[in-house]
Amino acid sequence: MSNGSIGIRSVRGFTGSAYAGVIERFNNRKDHYHDSLCTVAGESARVRPVVVDGKFQLLDKKNEKFYTPTKHALSQFAQKTKWGSYTINKLAESKDVRHHNILRDLLDISFQEFGGEYLFRFNDQDDTCRAFLSDRYAIINNNWVLDEVQKFLPAECKDAVAMDKSGEDFINFMVVLPSSLKSSDDSDYQGLIKVKNSEIGTHRLDVTAGVFRTICSNGAIGWVKHNDVSVVHRGKVDFELLANHIQSAISSHIQAMPTMIEKLLGTKQMGWDGSMTPLFASVAQTYKLSKNEVESVHTAWGVERNETPQYAKTLFGVVNSLTRGSQRMVESSWEKLNDIGGELANYDDSDWNGLKAKARAMTTKDVENVLGKELSFA
């Protein structure tokens, strides 16, 4: 890796991993769980809330098995019963068996009141209840999404998966378009398609675009939304119409990739004089970064400053500090920092001047309130 020289640091050897691997990993995870449509009210109820060994659990009477609800399932219970997430989670996390008895009774009363059948997702590997879905929830199958996206991606993408952040109950990965490659003095760049979906409500269906900075596999720089697929799992889904939307979005994203890359590289010319501390404080305040996110970005900026000192005090340096910093974070912060990077990369001169003006207006106390007294982007 370069120590700050301005020669092109090409990494054309990057090929990514196979799209088939994303499908295989998802199918392997899927083997651990099963979905069951269950009654919850009356003597014949298949699922009942119970307390076992001092802990709240759900009993699947048909299979005579106990399951512990995940936080996501508890949030769905809270939404349906109107008891509120704070109350439900506080009771579930308590070490006092009386609280678990209260939670059991609250849910039992609610189940009796609204009755009917509900879809439960049970994981038989860790004995958890992953989801509690009403008939208003529209399931968009992950395998369907994977198949449709693969159908509309160019053939060159079959071995170009750059990152797979998929988890137990969702898919979240990105695929680069090798033919979109453009070399600059710091790295090679490629356009990317990012795909996200959950069958149980942890993620909406998204098919979006961005830019991949190849050096160090530095993050997926998100982009301002344009012709994206973004579907909430509610109501009825017209799958034929949705497939057409996915095809149109991928086509549109591919056409826009050269413009996206040029726009990002243009931020190299958007400079800043003086200490970067108030500028990063302004970004942190504007986008409500957490302490952990700020610290991760600070570490990443140190790397950027050493790798590309000629761009350290530019908007380009800020953008890549965010996306590089995202790599050390949990999925939600990874998403957040990449999306912020994409928004900043799309700034025009007016936006940039506005951010700089906000930074210049910050007092020392303002900066310390945002970053703390110890952190400095010197």
Short mmCIF file of C-alpha atoms in Angstrom, two decimals:
data_model
loop_
_atom_site.label_atom_id
_atom_site.label_comp_id
_atom_site.label_asym_id
_atom_site.label_seq_id
_atom_site.Cartn_x
_atom_site.Cartn_y
_atom_site.Cartn_z
CA MET A 1 0.00 0.00 0.00
CA SER A 2 1.22 3.48 -0.82
CA ASN A 3 2.70 5.73 1.86
CA GLY A 4 1.23 8.85 0.30
CA SER A 5 2.70 8.87 -3.21
CA ILE A 6 0.45 10.18 -5.93
CA GLY A 7 0.94 7.32 -8.38
CA ILE A 8 -2.10 5.28 -9.27
CA ARG A 9 -2.54 2.41 -6.82
CA SER A 10 -4.39 0.02 -9.09
CA VAL A 11 -5.99 -3.10 -7.65
CA ARG A 12 -7.55 -4.58 -10.76
CA GLY A 13 -6.91 -8.04 -9.31
CA PHE A 14 -10.06 -7.61 -7.20
CA THR A 15 -12.70 -10.08 -8.38
CA GLY A 16 -15.02 -10.43 -5.42
CA SER A 17 -16.86 -13.61 -4.54
CA ALA A 18 -19.56 -15.59 -6.29
CA TYR A 19 -23.19 -14.48 -6.32
CA ALA A 20 -24.05 -18.17 -5.91
CA GLY A 21 -22.29 -18.01 -2.55
CA VAL A 22 -24.78 -15.43 -1.25
CA ILE A 23 -27.60 -17.79 -2.21
CA GLU A 24 -25.89 -20.79 -0.68
CA ARG A 25 -25.19 -19.03 2.62
CA PHE A 26 -28.77 -17.84 2.87
CA ASN A 27 -30.16 -21.31 2.18
CA ASN A 28 -27.86 -22.78 4.83
CA ARG A 29 -29.21 -20.31 7.40
CA LYS A 30 -32.77 -20.98 6.27
CA ASP A 31 -32.40 -24.64 7.19
CA HIS A 32 -32.37 -23.62 10.86
CA TYR A 33 -35.88 -22.18 11.02
CA HIS A 34 -39.47 -22.93 10.09
CA ASP A 35 -42.61 -20.81 9.75
CA SER A 36 -45.85 -21.85 11.40
CA LEU A 37 -49.32 -20.33 11.11
CA CYS A 38 -50.62 -20.61 14.67
CA THR A 39 -53.75 -19.82 16.64
CA VAL A 40 -53.18 -17.80 19.82
CA ALA A 41 -56.57 -17.67 21.56
CA GLY A 42 -58.86 -20.14 23.32
CA GLU A 43 -58.28 -23.61 24.64
CA SER A 44 -57.11 -24.85 21.25
CA ALA A 45 -54.42 -22.15 20.88
CA ARG A 46 -51.24 -23.63 19.45
CA VAL A 47 -48.95 -20.94 20.86
CA ARG A 48 -49.20 -19.82 24.47
CA PRO A 49 -47.06 -17.38 26.52
CA VAL A 50 -45.56 -19.15 29.53
CA VAL A 51 -42.88 -18.74 32.18
CA VAL A 52 -40.31 -21.55 32.45
CA ASP A 53 -37.51 -21.51 35.02
CA GLY A 54 -38.26 -17.88 35.76
CA LYS A 55 -38.06 -16.77 32.10
CA PHE A 56 -40.79 -15.69 29.69
CA GLN A 57 -41.10 -18.04 26.71
CA LEU A 58 -43.54 -19.16 24.05
CA LEU A 59 -44.83 -22.71 24.05
CA ASP A 60 -45.55 -24.36 20.69
CA LYS A 61 -48.06 -26.92 21.97
CA LYS A 62 -48.06 -28.93 18.74
CA ASN A 63 -44.33 -29.60 18.87
CA GLU A 64 -44.10 -29.39 22.67
CA LYS A 65 -41.21 -26.98 22.42
CA PHE A 66 -40.32 -23.70 24.13
CA TYR A 67 -38.92 -20.68 22.29
CA THR A 68 -37.38 -17.44 23.56
CA PRO A 69 -38.54 -14.37 21.58
CA THR A 70 -35.81 -12.22 20.04
CA LYS A 71 -35.83 -8.44 20.51
CA HIS A 72 -37.34 -8.11 17.05
CA ALA A 73 -40.18 -10.50 17.90
CA LEU A 74 -40.76 -8.64 21.17
CA SER A 75 -40.99 -5.36 19.25
CA GLN A 76 -43.62 -6.94 16.99
CA PHE A 77 -45.57 -8.11 20.05
CA ALA A 78 -45.36 -4.57 21.43
CA GLN A 79 -46.63 -3.07 18.20
CA LYS A 80 -49.56 -5.46 17.95
CA THR A 81 -50.59 -5.36 21.61
CA LYS A 82 -50.06 -1.56 21.97
CA TRP A 83 -48.18 -2.09 25.23
CA GLY A 84 -45.10 -0.33 23.91
CA SER A 85 -41.59 -1.57 23.17
CA TYR A 86 -40.08 -0.03 26.30
CA THR A 87 -42.48 -1.88 28.61
CA ILE A 88 -42.27 -5.22 26.80
CA ASN A 89 -38.47 -5.19 26.57
CA LYS A 90 -37.98 -4.03 30.16
CA LEU A 91 -40.14 -6.88 31.43
CA ALA A 92 -38.39 -9.43 29.19
CA GLU A 93 -34.90 -8.31 30.27
CA SER A 94 -35.71 -8.28 33.97
CA LYS A 95 -34.16 -10.81 36.33
CA ASP A 96 -37.28 -10.71 38.51
CA VAL A 97 -39.61 -13.62 37.78
CA ARG A 98 -42.57 -11.41 38.74
CA HIS A 99 -41.87 -9.25 35.69
CA HIS A 100 -41.83 -12.31 33.47
CA ASN A 101 -45.16 -13.37 34.94
CA ILE A 102 -46.56 -9.91 34.15
CA LEU A 103 -45.31 -10.15 30.57
CA ARG A 104 -46.89 -13.58 30.19
CA ASP A 105 -50.23 -12.28 31.47
CA LEU A 106 -50.12 -9.14 29.30
CA LEU A 107 -49.54 -11.15 26.14
CA ASP A 108 -52.03 -13.84 27.09
CA ILE A 109 -54.76 -11.22 27.63
CA SER A 110 -53.87 -9.56 24.33
CA PHE A 111 -53.84 -12.87 22.46
CA GLN A 112 -57.31 -13.68 23.79
CA GLU A 113 -58.56 -10.25 22.73
CA PHE A 114 -57.43 -10.24 19.12
CA GLY A 115 -57.50 -14.00 18.44
CA GLY A 116 -56.99 -15.34 14.94
CA GLU A 117 -53.96 -16.94 13.31
CA TYR A 118 -50.48 -15.43 13.13
CA LEU A 119 -47.30 -16.45 11.41
CA PHE A 120 -44.49 -17.32 13.80
CA ARG A 121 -40.93 -17.92 12.69
CA PHE A 122 -39.14 -20.38 14.96
CA ASN A 123 -35.41 -21.13 14.89
CA ASP A 124 -34.73 -24.70 15.95
CA GLN A 125 -30.98 -24.24 16.23
CA ASP A 126 -31.04 -21.66 19.03
CA ASP A 127 -34.70 -22.16 20.13
CA THR A 128 -35.76 -18.59 19.44
CA CYS A 129 -38.95 -17.11 18.10
CA ARG A 130 -37.65 -14.79 15.36
CA ALA A 131 -40.89 -13.11 14.30
CA PHE A 132 -44.60 -12.64 14.93
CA LEU A 133 -46.40 -11.52 11.75
CA SER A 134 -50.00 -10.55 11.17
CA ASP A 135 -51.93 -10.97 7.92
CA ARG A 136 -51.13 -7.32 7.11
CA TYR A 137 -47.46 -8.19 6.67
CA ALA A 138 -46.44 -8.87 3.07
CA ILE A 139 -43.69 -11.46 2.88
CA ILE A 140 -41.22 -10.91 0.04
CA ASN A 141 -39.23 -14.13 -0.12
CA ASN A 142 -35.45 -13.71 0.00
CA ASN A 143 -34.93 -16.46 -2.56
CA TRP A 144 -37.30 -14.64 -4.93
CA VAL A 145 -35.31 -11.42 -4.49
CA LEU A 146 -31.99 -13.21 -5.04
CA ASP A 147 -33.30 -14.88 -8.21
CA GLU A 148 -34.82 -11.70 -9.67
CA VAL A 149 -31.75 -9.57 -9.02
CA GLN A 150 -29.47 -12.23 -10.51
CA LYS A 151 -31.71 -12.40 -13.57
CA PHE A 152 -31.27 -8.69 -14.30
CA LEU A 153 -27.60 -8.23 -13.41
CA PRO A 154 -25.04 -8.41 -16.25
CA ALA A 155 -23.22 -11.73 -16.50
CA GLU A 156 -19.96 -10.06 -15.43
CA CYS A 157 -21.42 -9.64 -11.92
CA LYS A 158 -21.67 -13.36 -11.16
CA ASP A 159 -18.27 -13.33 -9.42
CA ALA A 160 -18.25 -9.71 -8.27
CA VAL A 161 -19.88 -9.73 -4.82
CA ALA A 162 -17.80 -7.19 -2.90
CA MET A 163 -19.38 -7.51 0.52
CA ASP A 164 -22.04 -9.69 2.13
CA LYS A 165 -23.45 -8.40 5.42
CA SER A 166 -26.43 -10.77 5.39
CA GLY A 167 -27.57 -12.15 8.72
CA GLU A 168 -29.83 -14.79 10.20
CA ASP A 169 -33.08 -13.25 9.00
CA PHE A 170 -32.09 -10.98 6.11
CA ILE A 171 -29.94 -10.50 3.01
CA ASN A 172 -27.74 -7.42 2.66
CA PHE A 173 -24.97 -7.52 0.06
CA MET A 174 -23.43 -5.53 -2.77
CA VAL A 175 -22.25 -6.44 -6.25
CA VAL A 176 -19.84 -4.33 -8.29
CA LEU A 177 -19.95 -3.86 -12.05
CA PRO A 178 -16.39 -4.67 -13.23
CA SER A 179 -16.78 -2.84 -16.55
CA SER A 180 -17.53 0.42 -14.73
CA LEU A 181 -13.94 0.58 -13.42
CA LYS A 182 -12.26 3.96 -13.42
CA SER A 183 -8.72 4.61 -12.16
CA SER A 184 -7.77 7.68 -10.19
CA ASP A 185 -4.54 8.68 -8.44
CA ASP A 186 -5.55 7.11 -5.12
CA SER A 187 -7.43 3.98 -6.16
CA ASP A 188 -9.67 2.28 -8.68
CA TYR A 189 -13.42 2.85 -8.47
CA GLN A 190 -16.41 0.82 -9.59
CA GLY A 191 -20.16 1.24 -9.49
CA LEU A 192 -22.16 -1.11 -7.30
CA ILE A 193 -25.65 -2.45 -6.81
CA LYS A 194 -26.72 -2.99 -3.19
CA VAL A 195 -29.54 -5.41 -2.31
CA LYS A 196 -31.32 -5.72 1.03
CA ASN A 197 -34.43 -7.58 2.17
CA SER A 198 -35.94 -9.34 5.16
CA GLU A 199 -38.81 -11.79 5.29
CA ILE A 200 -39.68 -10.86 8.88
CA GLY A 201 -39.58 -7.07 8.94
CA THR A 202 -36.04 -6.26 10.08
CA HIS A 203 -35.29 -4.64 6.68
CA ARG A 204 -37.38 -3.34 3.84
CA LEU A 205 -36.66 -4.44 0.26
CA ASP A 206 -34.07 -2.05 -1.19
CA VAL A 207 -32.20 -2.16 -4.48
CA THR A 208 -29.89 0.85 -4.54
CA ALA A 209 -26.67 2.05 -6.15
CA GLY A 210 -23.34 3.41 -5.01
CA VAL A 211 -19.60 3.58 -5.62
CA PHE A 212 -17.02 1.03 -4.46
CA ARG A 213 -13.54 2.31 -3.63
CA THR A 214 -11.42 -0.70 -4.43
CA ILE A 215 -8.30 0.12 -2.41
CA CYS A 216 -8.55 -1.69 0.94
CA SER A 217 -12.12 -2.65 -0.02
CA ASN A 218 -13.05 0.69 1.47
CA GLY A 219 -16.76 0.70 1.93
CA ALA A 220 -19.80 1.04 -0.25
CA ILE A 221 -20.31 4.74 -0.74
CA GLY A 222 -24.09 5.01 -0.89
CA TRP A 223 -25.85 7.43 -3.17
CA VAL A 224 -28.70 9.89 -3.11
CA LYS A 225 -31.83 7.96 -4.01
CA HIS A 226 -32.77 7.86 -7.69
CA ASN A 227 -35.12 5.28 -9.17
CA ASP A 228 -34.38 2.92 -6.27
CA VAL A 229 -36.53 -0.01 -5.28
CA SER A 230 -37.72 0.59 -1.72
CA VAL A 231 -40.67 -1.49 -0.56
CA VAL A 232 -42.17 -1.78 2.91
CA HIS A 233 -43.60 -5.22 3.65
CA ARG A 234 -47.23 -4.20 4.05
CA GLY A 235 -50.42 -4.97 2.16
CA LYS A 236 -50.47 -6.95 -1.07
CA VAL A 237 -47.45 -7.10 -3.37
CA ASP A 238 -47.75 -7.26 -7.16
CA PHE A 239 -44.70 -9.43 -7.84
CA GLU A 240 -44.81 -8.96 -11.61
CA LEU A 241 -44.79 -5.19 -11.16
CA LEU A 242 -42.07 -5.45 -8.52
CA ALA A 243 -39.87 -7.57 -10.81
CA ASN A 244 -40.22 -4.94 -13.54
CA HIS A 245 -39.28 -2.25 -11.04
CA ILE A 246 -36.16 -4.17 -10.01
CA GLN A 247 -35.15 -4.59 -13.66
CA SER A 248 -35.69 -0.89 -14.37
CA ALA A 249 -33.79 0.19 -11.26
CA ILE A 250 -30.75 -1.99 -12.02
CA SER A 251 -30.66 -0.70 -15.59
CA SER A 252 -30.92 2.90 -14.41
CA HIS A 253 -28.23 2.42 -11.78
CA ILE A 254 -25.80 0.93 -14.29
CA GLN A 255 -26.28 3.87 -16.64
CA ALA A 256 -25.68 6.33 -13.80
CA MET A 257 -22.48 4.70 -12.49
CA PRO A 258 -19.97 6.80 -14.52
CA THR A 259 -21.65 10.00 -13.32
CA MET A 260 -21.60 8.79 -9.72
CA ILE A 261 -17.89 8.02 -9.86
CA GLU A 262 -17.05 11.37 -11.45
CA LYS A 263 -19.15 13.18 -8.87
CA LEU A 264 -17.28 11.47 -6.04
CA LEU A 265 -13.87 12.22 -7.55
CA GLY A 266 -14.92 15.84 -7.96
CA THR A 267 -15.00 16.18 -4.16
CA LYS A 268 -11.19 16.09 -4.24
CA GLN A 269 -11.37 19.72 -5.37
CA MET A 270 -13.58 20.81 -2.44
CA GLY A 271 -10.99 21.91 0.08
CA TRP A 272 -10.89 23.12 3.68
CA ASP A 273 -8.31 25.32 5.44
CA GLY A 274 -7.26 24.76 9.02
CA SER A 275 -8.01 22.03 11.52
CA MET A 276 -10.51 19.39 10.38
CA THR A 277 -11.92 19.09 13.90
CA PRO A 278 -14.78 21.62 13.54
CA LEU A 279 -15.62 20.25 10.09
CA PHE A 280 -15.99 16.70 11.39
CA ALA A 281 -17.90 18.07 14.39
CA SER A 282 -20.28 19.77 11.97
CA VAL A 283 -20.79 16.49 10.08
CA ALA A 284 -21.27 14.56 13.33
CA GLN A 285 -23.83 17.08 14.57
CA THR A 286 -25.69 17.33 11.26
CA TYR A 287 -26.03 13.57 10.84
CA LYS A 288 -26.34 12.68 14.54
CA LEU A 289 -23.36 10.34 14.77
CA SER A 290 -23.02 8.28 17.93
CA LYS A 291 -19.88 8.31 20.07
CA ASN A 292 -18.78 4.95 18.67
CA GLU A 293 -19.39 6.13 15.12
CA VAL A 294 -17.37 9.30 15.68
CA GLU A 295 -14.48 7.33 17.15
CA SER A 296 -14.49 4.90 14.23
CA VAL A 297 -14.51 7.76 11.72
CA HIS A 298 -11.66 9.42 13.63
CA THR A 299 -9.54 6.27 13.36
CA ALA A 300 -10.37 5.97 9.66
CA TRP A 301 -9.45 9.61 9.02
CA GLY A 302 -6.02 8.90 10.46
CA VAL A 303 -5.59 6.17 7.83
CA GLU A 304 -6.90 8.42 5.05
CA ARG A 305 -4.55 11.21 6.12
CA ASN A 306 -1.56 8.87 5.86
CA GLU A 307 -2.71 7.13 2.67
CA THR A 308 -3.76 10.19 0.68
CA PRO A 309 -2.38 13.29 2.43
CA GLN A 310 -3.09 15.40 -0.64
CA TYR A 311 -6.83 14.92 -0.04
CA ALA A 312 -6.89 14.85 3.77
CA LYS A 313 -8.43 18.32 4.00
CA THR A 314 -11.10 17.92 1.36
CA LEU A 315 -14.67 16.72 1.22
CA PHE A 316 -13.24 13.60 -0.45
CA GLY A 317 -11.25 12.90 2.70
CA VAL A 318 -14.36 13.30 4.85
CA VAL A 319 -16.43 10.98 2.66
CA ASN A 320 -13.83 8.21 2.67
CA SER A 321 -13.24 8.55 6.42
CA LEU A 322 -16.94 7.84 6.92
CA THR A 323 -17.01 4.83 4.60
CA ARG A 324 -13.71 3.42 5.84
CA GLY A 325 -14.88 3.90 9.41
CA SER A 326 -18.09 2.03 8.63
CA GLN A 327 -16.18 -1.21 8.12
CA ARG A 328 -15.51 -1.52 11.86
CA MET A 329 -19.15 -1.00 12.82
CA VAL A 330 -22.23 -3.14 13.31
CA GLU A 331 -24.57 -3.43 10.33
CA SER A 332 -26.81 -0.48 11.25
CA SER A 333 -23.85 1.91 11.61
CA TRP A 334 -22.23 0.47 8.49
CA GLU A 335 -25.38 1.38 6.58
CA LYS A 336 -25.66 4.79 8.18
CA LEU A 337 -22.08 5.92 7.58
CA ASN A 338 -22.08 4.72 3.97
CA ASP A 339 -25.35 6.51 3.29
CA ILE A 340 -24.00 9.73 4.81
CA GLY A 341 -20.87 9.35 2.69
CA GLY A 342 -23.05 9.07 -0.40
CA GLU A 343 -25.03 12.17 0.51
CA LEU A 344 -21.85 14.18 1.10
CA ALA A 345 -20.35 12.88 -2.16
CA ASN A 346 -23.34 14.34 -3.96
CA TYR A 347 -22.80 17.84 -2.51
CA ASP A 348 -22.54 20.75 -4.91
CA ASP A 349 -20.56 23.91 -4.13
CA SER A 350 -23.52 25.48 -2.35
CA ASP A 351 -23.98 22.46 -0.06
CA TRP A 352 -20.26 22.34 0.68
CA ASN A 353 -20.09 26.04 1.48
CA GLY A 354 -23.06 25.62 3.81
CA LEU A 355 -21.36 22.79 5.72
CA LYS A 356 -18.14 24.82 5.97
CA ALA A 357 -20.03 27.87 7.21
CA LYS A 358 -21.68 25.77 9.91
CA ALA A 359 -18.26 24.40 10.94
CA ARG A 360 -16.74 27.89 11.14
CA ALA A 361 -19.62 29.06 13.32
CA MET A 362 -19.01 26.32 15.91
CA THR A 363 -17.36 27.46 19.12
CA THR A 364 -14.80 25.38 21.00
CA LYS A 365 -17.55 24.43 23.44
CA ASP A 366 -19.84 23.41 20.57
CA VAL A 367 -17.14 21.15 19.16
CA GLU A 368 -16.42 19.59 22.56
CA ASN A 369 -20.13 18.94 23.11
CA VAL A 370 -20.19 16.94 19.87
CA LEU A 371 -16.79 15.22 19.84
CA GLY A 372 -15.72 15.40 23.47
CA LYS A 373 -12.63 17.15 24.81
CA GLU A 374 -10.08 14.52 23.82
CA LEU A 375 -10.91 13.87 20.19
CA SER A 376 -9.12 15.98 17.57
CA PHE A 377 -8.97 15.72 13.78
CA ALA A 378 -5.75 17.75 13.70
#
